[in-house]
Coordinates of C-alpha atoms in Angstrom, one line a residue:
Chain S
M1 CA -95.8 63.8 -101.3
T2 CA -92.4 65.7 -101.4
F3 CA -89.7 65.6 -99.1
K4 CA -87.3 68.4 -97.1
S5 CA -83.4 67.4 -98.1
K6 CA -81.7 65.5 -95.7
N7 CA -79.9 68.9 -94.5
T8 CA -83.1 70.6 -93.7
N9 CA -84.2 67.4 -91.9
S10 CA -81.1 67.6 -89.6
L11 CA -81.1 71.2 -88.8
Y12 CA -85.2 71.3 -88.1
T13 CA -83.8 68.4 -86.0
I14 CA -81.8 70.2 -84.3
F15 CA -84.2 73.2 -83.8
V16 CA -87.0 70.4 -82.2
T17 CA -84.6 69.2 -80.0
T18 CA -83.2 72.6 -78.3
L19 CA -87.0 73.0 -78.1
T20 CA -86.9 70.0 -76.0
L21 CA -84.5 70.4 -73.9
L22 CA -85.0 74.2 -73.7
S23 CA -88.7 73.4 -72.7
V24 CA -87.1 71.5 -70.1
L25 CA -84.0 72.9 -68.3
S26 CA -85.9 76.4 -68.3
C27 CA -89.7 75.7 -67.2
K28 CA -90.0 73.8 -63.3
T29 CA -91.3 70.5 -63.9
N30 CA -94.3 71.1 -61.5
A31 CA -96.4 67.4 -60.6
T32 CA -99.8 68.3 -61.2
R33 CA -102.0 67.9 -58.1
T34 CA -105.0 67.6 -56.7
Y35 CA -105.6 71.3 -55.5
L36 CA -109.6 71.6 -55.0
I37 CA -112.1 68.8 -54.5
E38 CA -116.2 69.5 -54.6
G39 CA -118.2 66.2 -52.9
K40 CA -122.0 66.2 -52.8
K41 CA -125.0 63.9 -53.3
I42 CA -128.1 64.5 -55.6
E43 CA -131.6 62.6 -54.5
V44 CA -132.5 60.9 -58.1
N45 CA -136.2 62.4 -57.5
A46 CA -139.2 63.1 -59.5
S47 CA -137.3 66.7 -60.7
Y48 CA -135.4 64.9 -63.2
E49 CA -137.4 63.8 -66.6
K50 CA -136.9 60.2 -67.3
N51 CA -134.7 59.1 -69.9
Q52 CA -137.0 58.1 -73.0
A53 CA -135.0 55.2 -73.8
I54 CA -134.2 53.9 -71.1
E55 CA -137.6 53.7 -70.1
S56 CA -139.3 51.6 -73.0
F57 CA -135.8 49.4 -72.6
I58 CA -137.4 48.9 -69.7
L59 CA -140.8 48.3 -70.4
P60 CA -140.6 45.1 -71.8
Y61 CA -139.1 43.4 -68.7
R62 CA -141.7 45.5 -66.3
E63 CA -144.7 44.2 -68.6
H64 CA -143.5 40.2 -68.0
I65 CA -143.0 40.3 -64.6
N66 CA -146.3 42.2 -63.6
N67 CA -148.3 39.8 -66.5
D68 CA -146.6 37.1 -64.4
L69 CA -146.9 37.9 -61.2
D70 CA -149.9 38.5 -61.7
S71 CA -151.9 36.0 -63.1
V72 CA -154.2 34.4 -60.8
L73 CA -153.0 30.7 -59.4
S74 CA -155.1 30.0 -56.3
F75 CA -157.6 31.8 -53.7
S76 CA -157.7 32.3 -50.0
P77 CA -161.1 32.5 -48.6
E78 CA -160.0 34.4 -45.6
T79 CA -156.8 36.9 -44.5
L80 CA -153.9 34.9 -43.8
D81 CA -152.1 37.1 -41.7
K82 CA -149.8 36.4 -38.9
S83 CA -150.3 38.3 -36.1
K84 CA -153.8 36.1 -36.1
G85 CA -153.2 34.0 -33.4
E86 CA -150.9 34.0 -29.9
W87 CA -148.8 29.8 -30.5
Q88 CA -149.0 29.8 -34.4
S89 CA -150.6 31.2 -36.4
N90 CA -152.9 30.8 -39.9
I91 CA -150.1 31.8 -42.4
G92 CA -148.0 30.2 -40.6
N93 CA -149.3 26.8 -40.5
F94 CA -150.0 26.9 -44.4
M95 CA -146.4 27.5 -44.8
A96 CA -145.0 24.5 -42.8
D97 CA -147.9 22.7 -44.0
A98 CA -146.9 23.0 -47.5
C99 CA -143.2 23.3 -46.8
M100 CA -143.4 19.3 -45.2
E101 CA -146.2 18.6 -47.9
L102 CA -143.3 19.4 -51.2
A103 CA -140.1 19.6 -49.6
N104 CA -140.5 15.9 -47.9
P105 CA -140.3 13.7 -51.6
V106 CA -137.5 16.2 -52.4
F107 CA -135.9 15.0 -49.1
L108 CA -137.1 11.3 -49.8
K109 CA -135.2 11.3 -53.2
Q110 CA -132.2 12.8 -52.3
Q111 CA -131.4 10.8 -48.9
N112 CA -133.8 8.3 -48.5
K113 CA -135.1 9.4 -45.8
S114 CA -138.1 11.9 -44.2
I115 CA -138.4 15.6 -43.0
D116 CA -139.9 14.6 -39.3
I117 CA -140.3 18.1 -38.0
V118 CA -140.7 22.0 -40.0
L119 CA -139.6 25.0 -38.5
L120 CA -139.7 28.7 -39.9
N121 CA -139.7 31.8 -37.9
S122 CA -142.6 34.5 -37.4
G123 CA -140.1 37.2 -38.5
G124 CA -139.6 35.9 -41.8
I125 CA -143.2 35.9 -42.8
R126 CA -142.4 39.5 -44.7
S127 CA -146.5 40.4 -45.3
I128 CA -149.9 38.8 -45.8
I129 CA -152.1 36.8 -47.6
P130 CA -155.3 39.4 -47.9
K131 CA -158.7 37.4 -48.5
G132 CA -158.7 37.0 -52.5
N133 CA -157.2 36.2 -55.7
I134 CA -153.6 34.5 -55.0
T135 CA -150.8 35.8 -57.9
K136 CA -147.7 34.8 -57.3
R137 CA -147.1 38.2 -56.5
N138 CA -148.5 37.1 -52.9
A139 CA -145.4 34.3 -52.7
F140 CA -142.2 37.1 -53.4
E141 CA -144.0 39.7 -50.7
V142 CA -144.5 37.2 -48.4
M143 CA -141.0 35.8 -48.6
P144 CA -138.5 38.8 -50.8
F145 CA -135.5 36.6 -49.3
E146 CA -133.5 33.5 -51.8
N147 CA -134.2 31.4 -48.7
S148 CA -134.0 28.1 -49.4
L149 CA -135.1 25.1 -47.3
I150 CA -132.6 22.7 -45.5
V151 CA -132.9 20.0 -43.9
V152 CA -131.0 20.0 -40.4
A153 CA -130.6 16.1 -38.3
L154 CA -130.8 16.8 -34.0
K155 CA -130.6 14.6 -32.1
G156 CA -133.4 14.7 -29.6
E157 CA -132.2 16.5 -26.8
Q158 CA -131.6 19.4 -29.6
I159 CA -135.2 19.3 -30.3
K160 CA -135.9 19.9 -26.5
A161 CA -133.8 23.1 -27.0
M162 CA -136.0 24.0 -30.3
A163 CA -139.6 23.3 -28.2
Q164 CA -138.3 25.6 -25.6
H165 CA -137.0 28.3 -27.5
I166 CA -139.8 28.1 -29.1
I167 CA -142.4 28.4 -25.8
T168 CA -139.9 31.4 -24.4
E169 CA -139.7 33.3 -27.4
K170 CA -143.7 33.4 -27.9
K171 CA -143.7 34.0 -31.5
P172 CA -146.1 32.2 -33.7
H173 CA -143.1 30.4 -35.4
P174 CA -144.8 28.2 -38.9
L175 CA -144.3 24.7 -36.8
N176 CA -145.2 20.8 -38.2
G177 CA -144.7 17.5 -37.4
L178 CA -144.9 18.6 -33.3
K179 CA -146.6 19.1 -30.6
I180 CA -145.5 21.2 -27.6
V181 CA -147.7 21.2 -24.2
I182 CA -147.4 23.6 -21.6
N183 CA -149.2 24.2 -18.4
K184 CA -150.9 28.0 -17.6
D185 CA -147.7 28.9 -16.8
N186 CA -145.9 28.1 -19.8
Q187 CA -143.8 25.5 -19.1
I188 CA -143.1 22.4 -21.1
I189 CA -145.1 19.4 -19.7
K190 CA -144.2 17.4 -22.5
I191 CA -143.0 17.0 -26.5
L192 CA -144.6 15.1 -28.7
F193 CA -143.5 13.5 -32.2
K194 CA -146.2 11.5 -34.0
E195 CA -147.9 10.7 -30.3
E196 CA -144.9 9.4 -29.0
V197 CA -142.7 11.7 -26.2
I198 CA -139.2 12.2 -27.4
N199 CA -136.3 10.4 -27.0
P200 CA -133.9 12.4 -26.0
S201 CA -130.8 9.9 -28.4
K202 CA -132.8 9.7 -31.5
T203 CA -132.5 11.6 -34.2
Y204 CA -135.1 14.1 -35.9
Y205 CA -134.7 15.3 -39.6
V206 CA -136.1 18.7 -39.1
A207 CA -136.7 21.2 -42.1
T208 CA -135.8 24.4 -41.9
S209 CA -134.0 27.5 -43.7
D210 CA -130.4 28.4 -44.7
Y211 CA -130.5 31.6 -42.5
L212 CA -131.6 29.5 -39.5
A213 CA -129.8 26.5 -39.5
N214 CA -127.0 29.1 -39.6
G215 CA -128.3 29.7 -35.6
G216 CA -130.3 33.1 -37.4
D217 CA -132.9 34.5 -35.3
N218 CA -131.3 33.4 -32.1
M219 CA -132.2 29.7 -33.4
T220 CA -128.5 28.6 -32.4
F221 CA -129.9 25.1 -31.4
F222 CA -129.5 24.3 -35.0
L223 CA -125.4 25.1 -34.9
K224 CA -125.0 21.3 -32.2
N225 CA -126.6 18.8 -34.9
E226 CA -125.8 15.1 -36.9
G227 CA -125.5 16.8 -40.7
V228 CA -127.2 19.3 -43.0
F229 CA -129.0 19.0 -46.1
D230 CA -129.4 21.3 -48.7
L231 CA -132.5 20.7 -50.7
N232 CA -132.2 23.5 -53.1
Y233 CA -135.9 24.4 -52.7
K234 CA -136.6 27.7 -52.8
I235 CA -139.3 28.9 -49.6
R236 CA -140.8 31.3 -52.2
N237 CA -141.2 28.5 -54.7
V238 CA -142.1 25.7 -52.3
L239 CA -145.9 28.4 -51.9
I240 CA -146.3 29.1 -56.0
D241 CA -145.6 25.0 -56.0
Y242 CA -148.1 24.9 -53.1
F243 CA -150.7 27.8 -55.2
Y244 CA -150.4 25.8 -58.6
K245 CA -151.1 23.0 -57.3
Y246 CA -154.4 24.2 -54.7
K247 CA -157.2 26.0 -56.4
T248 CA -157.8 26.7 -53.1
I249 CA -155.7 27.8 -49.8
E250 CA -157.2 26.5 -46.6
P251 CA -154.6 26.3 -43.7
S252 CA -155.2 23.3 -40.6
N253 CA -156.4 25.0 -37.8
L254 CA -154.5 21.6 -36.1
Q255 CA -152.9 23.4 -32.2
R256 CA -148.8 22.7 -32.4
I257 CA -148.4 24.0 -29.8
I258 CA -151.3 22.9 -27.0
K259 CA -152.3 25.2 -23.7
E260 CA -153.3 22.4 -20.4
Chain I
M1 CA -83.1 56.1 -97.5
Q2 CA -86.1 57.9 -98.8
R3 CA -88.1 56.0 -95.6
R4 CA -85.8 56.4 -93.6
T5 CA -86.1 60.4 -93.6
F6 CA -89.5 60.4 -93.5
I7 CA -89.5 58.4 -90.5
K8 CA -86.9 60.9 -89.0
K9 CA -89.7 63.8 -90.4
T10 CA -93.0 62.2 -88.6
A11 CA -90.7 61.6 -85.5
A12 CA -89.8 65.2 -85.0
T13 CA -93.0 67.0 -86.4
S14 CA -94.6 65.2 -83.9
A15 CA -92.3 66.3 -81.2
L16 CA -92.9 69.8 -82.3
I17 CA -97.1 69.0 -82.1
S18 CA -96.5 67.8 -79.0
L19 CA -94.8 70.5 -77.9
S20 CA -96.0 72.6 -78.5
G21 CA -99.4 70.9 -77.7
V22 CA -98.0 70.7 -74.2
S23 CA -94.8 72.4 -73.0
L24 CA -95.0 75.4 -74.8
T25 CA -98.1 76.8 -74.0
S26 CA -96.6 75.7 -70.0
F27 CA -94.5 78.9 -70.6
T28 CA -97.0 81.0 -70.7
T29 CA -100.2 79.2 -68.5
T30 CA -100.8 76.0 -66.3
K31 CA -102.5 72.9 -67.5
E32 CA -105.8 72.8 -65.7
R33 CA -108.2 69.7 -65.3
K34 CA -111.7 68.8 -63.9
I35 CA -112.4 65.6 -62.8
T36 CA -115.4 64.5 -62.5
I37 CA -116.4 60.7 -60.5
L38 CA -119.9 59.8 -60.1
H39 CA -121.3 57.0 -57.9
T40 CA -123.6 54.7 -56.8
N41 CA -123.6 51.6 -54.3
D42 CA -126.0 48.9 -53.5
V43 CA -128.7 49.6 -55.9
H44 CA -129.9 46.2 -55.4
S45 CA -131.9 45.9 -58.7
H46 CA -134.0 48.5 -57.9
I47 CA -135.2 49.8 -61.5
D48 CA -138.0 51.2 -61.1
P49 CA -138.9 54.3 -58.9
F50 CA -139.8 53.7 -55.8
P51 CA -143.8 54.3 -55.9
D52 CA -145.7 57.8 -54.8
N53 CA -146.6 56.1 -51.6
H54 CA -143.5 54.6 -50.3
P55 CA -143.8 55.1 -46.5
R56 CA -140.0 56.1 -46.8
N57 CA -139.0 56.7 -50.0
P58 CA -141.6 57.6 -51.6
A59 CA -140.8 58.4 -56.0
M60 CA -137.7 58.0 -55.2
G61 CA -134.7 56.9 -57.5
G62 CA -135.8 54.9 -60.7
V63 CA -132.9 54.0 -63.6
A64 CA -134.6 56.4 -66.1
R65 CA -133.8 59.6 -63.9
R66 CA -130.3 58.6 -63.1
A67 CA -129.6 57.9 -66.3
N68 CA -130.6 62.0 -66.9
L69 CA -129.1 63.3 -64.2
I70 CA -126.1 61.3 -65.8
E71 CA -126.4 62.4 -69.6
K72 CA -127.2 66.2 -67.5
I73 CA -123.8 66.2 -66.0
R74 CA -121.8 64.6 -69.2
K75 CA -122.5 67.7 -71.3
E76 CA -121.1 69.6 -68.7
E77 CA -117.7 68.2 -67.8
T78 CA -115.6 67.1 -69.7
N79 CA -113.7 63.4 -67.6
V80 CA -116.4 62.3 -66.6
L81 CA -116.4 58.5 -64.6
L82 CA -118.8 56.8 -63.5
L83 CA -118.4 53.5 -60.6
D84 CA -120.3 52.1 -58.7
A85 CA -119.2 49.8 -55.0
G86 CA -121.3 46.5 -55.5
D87 CA -125.2 45.1 -55.0
I88 CA -126.0 45.7 -58.4
F89 CA -127.7 42.9 -57.5
Q90 CA -130.8 41.2 -55.6
G91 CA -134.3 43.2 -53.7
T92 CA -136.7 43.8 -56.8
P93 CA -138.7 40.9 -59.2
Y94 CA -136.3 42.4 -61.9
F95 CA -133.6 40.1 -60.6
N96 CA -135.6 37.0 -60.1
Y97 CA -136.7 37.0 -63.5
Y98 CA -133.8 38.3 -65.1
G99 CA -130.6 37.5 -62.9
G100 CA -129.0 40.2 -63.4
E101 CA -129.4 40.8 -67.3
L102 CA -131.2 44.4 -67.4
E103 CA -129.5 45.5 -64.2
F104 CA -126.2 45.0 -66.2
K105 CA -127.5 46.1 -69.8
L106 CA -129.3 49.6 -68.1
M107 CA -125.6 50.1 -66.2
S108 CA -124.2 49.7 -69.8
M109 CA -126.4 52.1 -71.4
M110 CA -125.8 54.9 -68.4
K111 CA -122.1 54.4 -69.9
Y112 CA -120.6 52.6 -66.2
D113 CA -117.1 52.7 -66.5
L114 CA -116.6 50.8 -62.9
A115 CA -117.5 48.2 -60.2
T116 CA -116.9 46.0 -57.6
M117 CA -118.4 43.3 -57.0
G118 CA -120.9 43.0 -53.3
N119 CA -122.0 39.7 -51.6
H120 CA -125.4 40.4 -53.2
D121 CA -123.3 40.1 -56.3
F122 CA -123.5 35.9 -55.7
D123 CA -126.4 35.4 -54.7
N124 CA -126.8 33.8 -57.9
G125 CA -123.1 32.0 -57.3
I126 CA -120.2 33.0 -59.0
D127 CA -122.1 30.8 -61.9
G128 CA -124.5 33.1 -62.0
F129 CA -122.8 36.2 -62.1
Y130 CA -119.9 35.1 -65.0
A131 CA -123.0 34.1 -66.7
Q132 CA -124.8 38.3 -66.7
L133 CA -121.7 39.7 -67.6
P134 CA -121.5 39.5 -71.6
H135 CA -124.2 42.2 -70.9
A136 CA -122.2 44.5 -69.6
N137 CA -119.9 46.9 -71.1
F138 CA -118.2 47.5 -68.2
E139 CA -115.2 46.0 -65.8
F140 CA -115.1 44.6 -62.1
V141 CA -112.3 45.5 -60.4
S142 CA -111.8 43.5 -56.7
A143 CA -107.5 43.6 -55.3
N144 CA -108.5 41.6 -52.0
Y145 CA -111.0 38.7 -53.7
D146 CA -108.8 36.0 -55.2
F147 CA -110.4 34.3 -57.7
K148 CA -107.5 32.2 -58.8
N149 CA -109.1 28.7 -58.5
T150 CA -113.1 30.3 -59.7
K151 CA -114.4 31.0 -63.2
L152 CA -113.8 34.7 -62.4
D153 CA -109.8 34.3 -62.7
G154 CA -108.7 37.1 -64.7
I155 CA -111.9 38.6 -65.3
V156 CA -111.8 40.3 -62.6
K157 CA -109.1 42.1 -62.0
P158 CA -107.6 43.8 -58.7
Y159 CA -107.4 47.4 -60.6
K160 CA -108.0 49.4 -63.7
V161 CA -106.2 52.4 -64.6
F162 CA -108.0 55.2 -66.6
I163 CA -106.8 58.1 -68.6
K164 CA -108.7 60.7 -68.7
E165 CA -106.8 64.2 -70.3
G166 CA -103.6 63.0 -69.2
I167 CA -104.7 62.3 -65.5
K168 CA -104.0 58.9 -64.3
I169 CA -107.0 57.9 -62.4
G170 CA -106.1 54.3 -60.5
V171 CA -109.4 52.2 -59.4
F172 CA -109.2 49.6 -57.3
G173 CA -111.7 47.4 -55.7
L174 CA -111.6 46.0 -52.3
G175 CA -114.9 43.4 -51.0
V176 CA -116.4 42.1 -47.3
Q177 CA -115.5 39.0 -45.6
L178 CA -117.8 36.9 -47.8
E179 CA -117.7 33.5 -44.8
G180 CA -121.2 33.7 -43.2
L181 CA -122.5 36.2 -45.0
V182 CA -123.2 34.1 -48.6
D183 CA -123.1 30.6 -48.5
K184 CA -119.8 28.7 -49.8
N185 CA -122.0 27.1 -52.1
L186 CA -122.1 30.7 -53.9
Y187 CA -119.0 32.1 -54.0
K188 CA -117.3 28.6 -54.2
E189 CA -113.9 28.7 -53.9
T190 CA -113.1 33.0 -54.0
I191 CA -110.8 33.7 -50.9
Y192 CA -110.9 36.5 -48.9
N193 CA -107.3 38.5 -48.1
N194 CA -106.8 40.6 -45.8
P195 CA -107.9 44.5 -47.6
I196 CA -105.7 46.6 -45.5
E197 CA -102.8 45.2 -46.2
I198 CA -104.1 44.7 -49.9
A199 CA -105.1 48.5 -50.1
T200 CA -101.5 49.4 -49.0
D201 CA -99.7 47.2 -51.6
I202 CA -102.3 48.3 -54.3
T203 CA -102.2 51.7 -53.4
K204 CA -97.6 51.6 -53.4
Q205 CA -98.3 49.6 -56.8
L206 CA -101.1 52.4 -58.7
K207 CA -98.5 55.4 -56.4
E208 CA -95.1 54.0 -57.6
T209 CA -95.3 51.8 -60.3
E210 CA -98.9 52.9 -62.3
K211 CA -97.5 57.0 -61.5
C212 CA -101.2 57.8 -61.2
D213 CA -102.4 60.8 -59.9
L214 CA -105.6 60.3 -58.0
I215 CA -106.4 56.7 -56.0
I216 CA -110.0 56.3 -55.9
C217 CA -111.0 53.0 -54.1
L218 CA -114.3 51.2 -54.7
S219 CA -115.4 49.4 -51.2
H220 CA -117.8 47.0 -50.2
L221 CA -116.3 46.7 -46.7
G222 CA -119.2 49.2 -44.8
F223 CA -119.2 52.6 -44.0
D224 CA -118.4 51.7 -40.0
Y225 CA -118.7 49.1 -37.6
K226 CA -118.5 51.0 -34.1
N227 CA -119.4 47.7 -31.6
E228 CA -116.6 45.4 -33.9
A229 CA -113.2 47.0 -33.3
D230 CA -111.5 45.0 -35.5
K231 CA -114.2 44.5 -38.0
P232 CA -112.9 45.8 -41.2
S233 CA -114.6 49.5 -42.8
D234 CA -114.2 52.2 -44.6
I235 CA -113.7 54.3 -41.5
K236 CA -110.7 51.9 -40.7
L237 CA -109.3 51.7 -44.1
A238 CA -108.7 55.7 -44.5
A239 CA -107.5 56.2 -41.4
L240 CA -104.7 53.3 -42.1
T241 CA -103.7 53.3 -45.8
Q242 CA -101.9 56.6 -47.6
D243 CA -101.9 57.6 -51.1
I244 CA -106.1 57.1 -51.4
D245 CA -107.6 60.3 -52.3
L246 CA -111.2 58.9 -52.5
I247 CA -113.4 55.8 -50.7
I248 CA -116.6 55.3 -52.7
G249 CA -118.7 53.0 -50.1
G250 CA -121.4 50.6 -50.2
H251 CA -122.8 47.4 -47.9
T252 CA -123.9 48.6 -44.7
H253 CA -126.6 51.6 -47.0
T254 CA -124.9 54.4 -45.1
F255 CA -126.9 57.8 -46.1
L256 CA -124.6 60.4 -45.7
D257 CA -125.6 64.0 -45.7
K258 CA -122.7 64.9 -47.2
P259 CA -119.2 63.2 -48.4
I260 CA -117.0 63.1 -45.2
I261 CA -113.1 64.2 -44.5
K262 CA -110.7 61.8 -42.4
T263 CA -107.6 62.0 -42.0
N264 CA -105.3 59.0 -43.5
K265 CA -101.3 57.7 -41.9
A266 CA -99.5 60.5 -43.7
G267 CA -101.3 63.2 -41.8
K268 CA -103.1 63.8 -45.6
Q269 CA -106.8 64.3 -46.0
V270 CA -109.2 61.4 -47.8
V271 CA -112.7 61.6 -49.0
V272 CA -114.9 58.9 -47.8
N273 CA -118.4 58.7 -49.7
Q274 CA -121.5 56.5 -49.4
V275 CA -124.8 57.7 -50.7
G276 CA -127.2 55.4 -49.1
A277 CA -129.1 52.9 -51.5
Y278 CA -131.9 51.6 -53.9
G279 CA -130.1 54.3 -56.7
I280 CA -132.0 57.0 -54.5
N281 CA -129.3 59.3 -54.2
L282 CA -125.8 59.4 -57.4
G283 CA -122.7 60.6 -55.3
R284 CA -120.7 63.4 -57.2
I285 CA -116.8 64.4 -56.2
D286 CA -115.0 66.9 -58.4
F287 CA -111.0 66.8 -58.6
Y288 CA -109.8 69.9 -59.9
L289 CA -106.1 69.3 -60.5
S290 CA -103.3 72.2 -62.0
D291 CA -99.4 71.5 -62.3
D292 CA -99.4 75.4 -61.6
S293 CA -96.5 75.8 -59.2
K294 CA -98.6 77.9 -56.8
Y295 CA -100.2 74.7 -55.7
I296 CA -97.0 73.0 -54.4
S297 CA -97.1 73.6 -50.8
Q298 CA -100.6 74.0 -50.1
E299 CA -102.7 71.6 -49.4
K300 CA -105.9 70.6 -50.7
N301 CA -108.9 72.1 -50.5
I302 CA -111.8 70.6 -50.1
I303 CA -115.9 71.3 -50.0
V304 CA -118.7 69.2 -48.9
Q305 CA -122.2 70.6 -49.4

């Protein structure tokens, strides 16, 4: 490596310094500014080829999910559909009964108390379960959301408000544990829990989804409560566990709302 | 002695090199640069395209196609930033089975630069989000979520500054109010601060301290709430702040036909865009910058299509 003499180097430095000053002085120091913006949306449609590296990266994940979702867990002798039935549906009965059966031991273990009533909403049932083999995919289609079960402690007074809501809405909400007797004009005659009339000052434990427990779907009667207990049990997992437990799904046709 | 001379010479030479590179050329020509911003929002784990027989979005979207589109643009443009405005998680079994792992890995393969957090990104809790971060080669920003008492403290920063061909681009994030939308058990001690106030402070910082040439907000506030006058939205953010050049929105799944232009507090124009959801669209905003003096007194042109 060779070096220039010190003298040459100083001259060189002066030259550069002068040049720098010159450039600063003679050129206007213009700020960089945006003079044009172009904006658009590009549709990601079938005209674009699939990136093969990405596609083959996804493949094992997709296959694993599909294999798991499509493995047969149970069987349904008939199509379960929320639009079948005025006050209750076969799919609603199945869901409410499954939640009662599988969530009660969880609540018992957690709080040493029993669930008295289950109420879900018809709107939360997102699909039918067609007649035939039942797979995990059916559970995902019926319950695509991550809602989990919450137990809400309600006074009998609020249970009355709940019954009134069900009758007023006239939707086949999944219900277990409660019997609502109405007359031909859809007026409530009596509300029964284990064949006894609801006691306004007694506390009942109602299992529902976290969404409804927070007053979703206009179920505001849940908001005036005596306490809430999170079961950390997703409703979809209740369904999947129930499918594992029973080789055939035969919903009870026990009447929960009785018209006299 | 020799060493000292050498250092001095090196410094002078590099000064000369940088002069010929930047200042010298500015005597004769001006410097033109183009920054291309690509963006998505609310992809919601939609990794595969919609089925061909889907009633609303037949054969639309899909990561493998988006990746090719992005790759094509990267071949044509030098300065590309790829951003996401939140709700990466939740919506297909890919999320239920893998908790966001595949979403982050694919976004890393597509070379996403930055994202903000949507409410659904909390769906497996702060812990669930944190657990997936090793799969992301990109960072997250949020200026109005205060994570100091959570695992995300120091990980999700208020903003990030990118330098592309000498252009400084400051990108900050804003998130929607979590209370009432997300279970407290999931977002834990995350504190939500007023997004408009935070945006005012951050843009000042990006403009004055960081000396950014462009300021972009990645927002998961939602586009507009006509019936809720007090609810912060992208439209309000645009009108009540200044120095933001582009607001990339999310949350409301708003399918805008084209980006819209709003006037900010200082009477300047702001571009607001949101591209619906599920990876059906990719947003593209190109900024053309110049130091030519002829643009000094001229308001910028904005062409949206």
